[in-house]
């Protein structure tokens, strides 16, 4: 059984994950408008991943006998990124905030002696390392090519090949 504090924190995280999904969908649509379908694809995959993260949290709450409370999702930015590098800097900054949120729930789980929740969060801790690393990698790549047309075209085509993979916690839940 989840404590009320843990349940509330996990429900807040569900909202944060859904907000993240909405943010990445907005960024993807921004890229579509700018003629960058590959970059848009990268953000659409992020959109799906964030939805999956919310679903993992929802499944966990239900499995532990808790109640999922869905809250309104605040508005997200729809523009304001001058370059693709700026877009991925905003992505990295956002992922760092999500990492802090996950770390806070992890600390709460330890304080509450809720080791099952802490163990559930281990997957997210590792996922956040990957998320930040991916954003930093793209910042580096877009910084290198700058406004170079052929470089931007090539990287956009590379990002178009990214595919969605069901996260392990959802894949194993479906078995």
Short mmCIF file of N, CA and C in Angstrom, two decimals, residues 49 52-53 56 59 63 120 123-124 127 130 164-175:
data_model
loop_
_atom_site.label_atom_id
_atom_site.label_comp_id
_atom_site.label_asym_id
_atom_site.label_seq_id
_atom_site.Cartn_x
_atom_site.Cartn_y
_atom_site.Cartn_z
N UNK A 49 7.34 8.41 -25.66
CA UNK A 49 8.07 7.93 -24.49
C UNK A 49 7.54 8.55 -23.21
N UNK A 52 4.38 7.00 -22.24
CA UNK A 52 4.67 5.68 -21.67
C UNK A 52 5.15 5.81 -20.23
N UNK A 53 5.96 6.81 -19.95
CA UNK A 53 6.43 7.02 -18.57
C UNK A 53 5.25 7.28 -17.65
N UNK A 56 3.53 4.02 -17.00
CA UNK A 56 4.27 3.18 -16.05
C UNK A 56 3.92 3.61 -14.63
N UNK A 59 0.29 2.53 -13.85
CA UNK A 59 0.23 1.09 -13.58
C UNK A 59 0.77 0.75 -12.20
N UNK A 63 -1.22 -1.04 -9.18
CA UNK A 63 -0.71 -2.30 -8.62
C UNK A 63 -0.52 -2.23 -7.11
N UNK A 120 11.19 0.82 -7.97
CA UNK A 120 10.49 1.16 -9.20
C UNK A 120 11.14 2.39 -9.85
N UNK A 123 14.54 2.48 -12.42
CA UNK A 123 14.46 2.49 -13.88
C UNK A 123 14.43 3.93 -14.39
N UNK A 124 13.65 4.78 -13.71
CA UNK A 124 13.52 6.18 -14.13
C UNK A 124 14.82 6.95 -13.92
N UNK A 127 16.86 6.02 -16.80
CA UNK A 127 16.26 6.60 -18.00
C UNK A 127 16.62 8.07 -18.12
N UNK A 130 19.97 8.67 -19.61
CA UNK A 130 19.91 8.52 -21.07
C UNK A 130 19.26 9.72 -21.73
N UNK A 164 10.18 4.27 -32.18
CA UNK A 164 9.72 4.12 -30.80
C UNK A 164 9.90 2.67 -30.35
N UNK A 165 10.45 2.51 -29.18
CA UNK A 165 10.57 1.21 -28.55
C UNK A 165 9.80 1.26 -27.23
N UNK A 166 8.96 0.28 -27.01
CA UNK A 166 8.18 0.23 -25.78
C UNK A 166 9.16 0.09 -24.61
N UNK A 167 9.05 0.98 -23.60
CA UNK A 167 9.96 0.88 -22.45
C UNK A 167 9.81 -0.47 -21.73
N UNK A 168 10.90 -0.97 -21.20
CA UNK A 168 10.92 -2.28 -20.56
C UNK A 168 9.80 -2.47 -19.54
N UNK A 169 9.54 -1.51 -18.64
CA UNK A 169 8.47 -1.75 -17.66
C UNK A 169 7.08 -1.96 -18.28
N UNK A 170 6.83 -1.36 -19.44
CA UNK A 170 5.55 -1.58 -20.11
C UNK A 170 5.57 -2.89 -20.89
N UNK A 171 6.72 -3.19 -21.49
CA UNK A 171 6.84 -4.43 -22.27
C UNK A 171 6.64 -5.64 -21.38
N UNK A 172 7.25 -5.64 -20.19
CA UNK A 172 7.13 -6.76 -19.28
C UNK A 172 5.75 -6.83 -18.65
N UNK A 173 5.08 -5.68 -18.49
CA UNK A 173 3.73 -5.65 -17.94
C UNK A 173 2.74 -6.28 -18.90
N UNK A 174 3.03 -6.21 -20.20
CA UNK A 174 2.12 -6.74 -21.22
C UNK A 174 2.26 -8.25 -21.39
N UNK A 175 3.34 -8.80 -20.88
CA UNK A 175 3.58 -10.25 -21.06
C UNK A 175 2.70 -11.07 -20.16
#
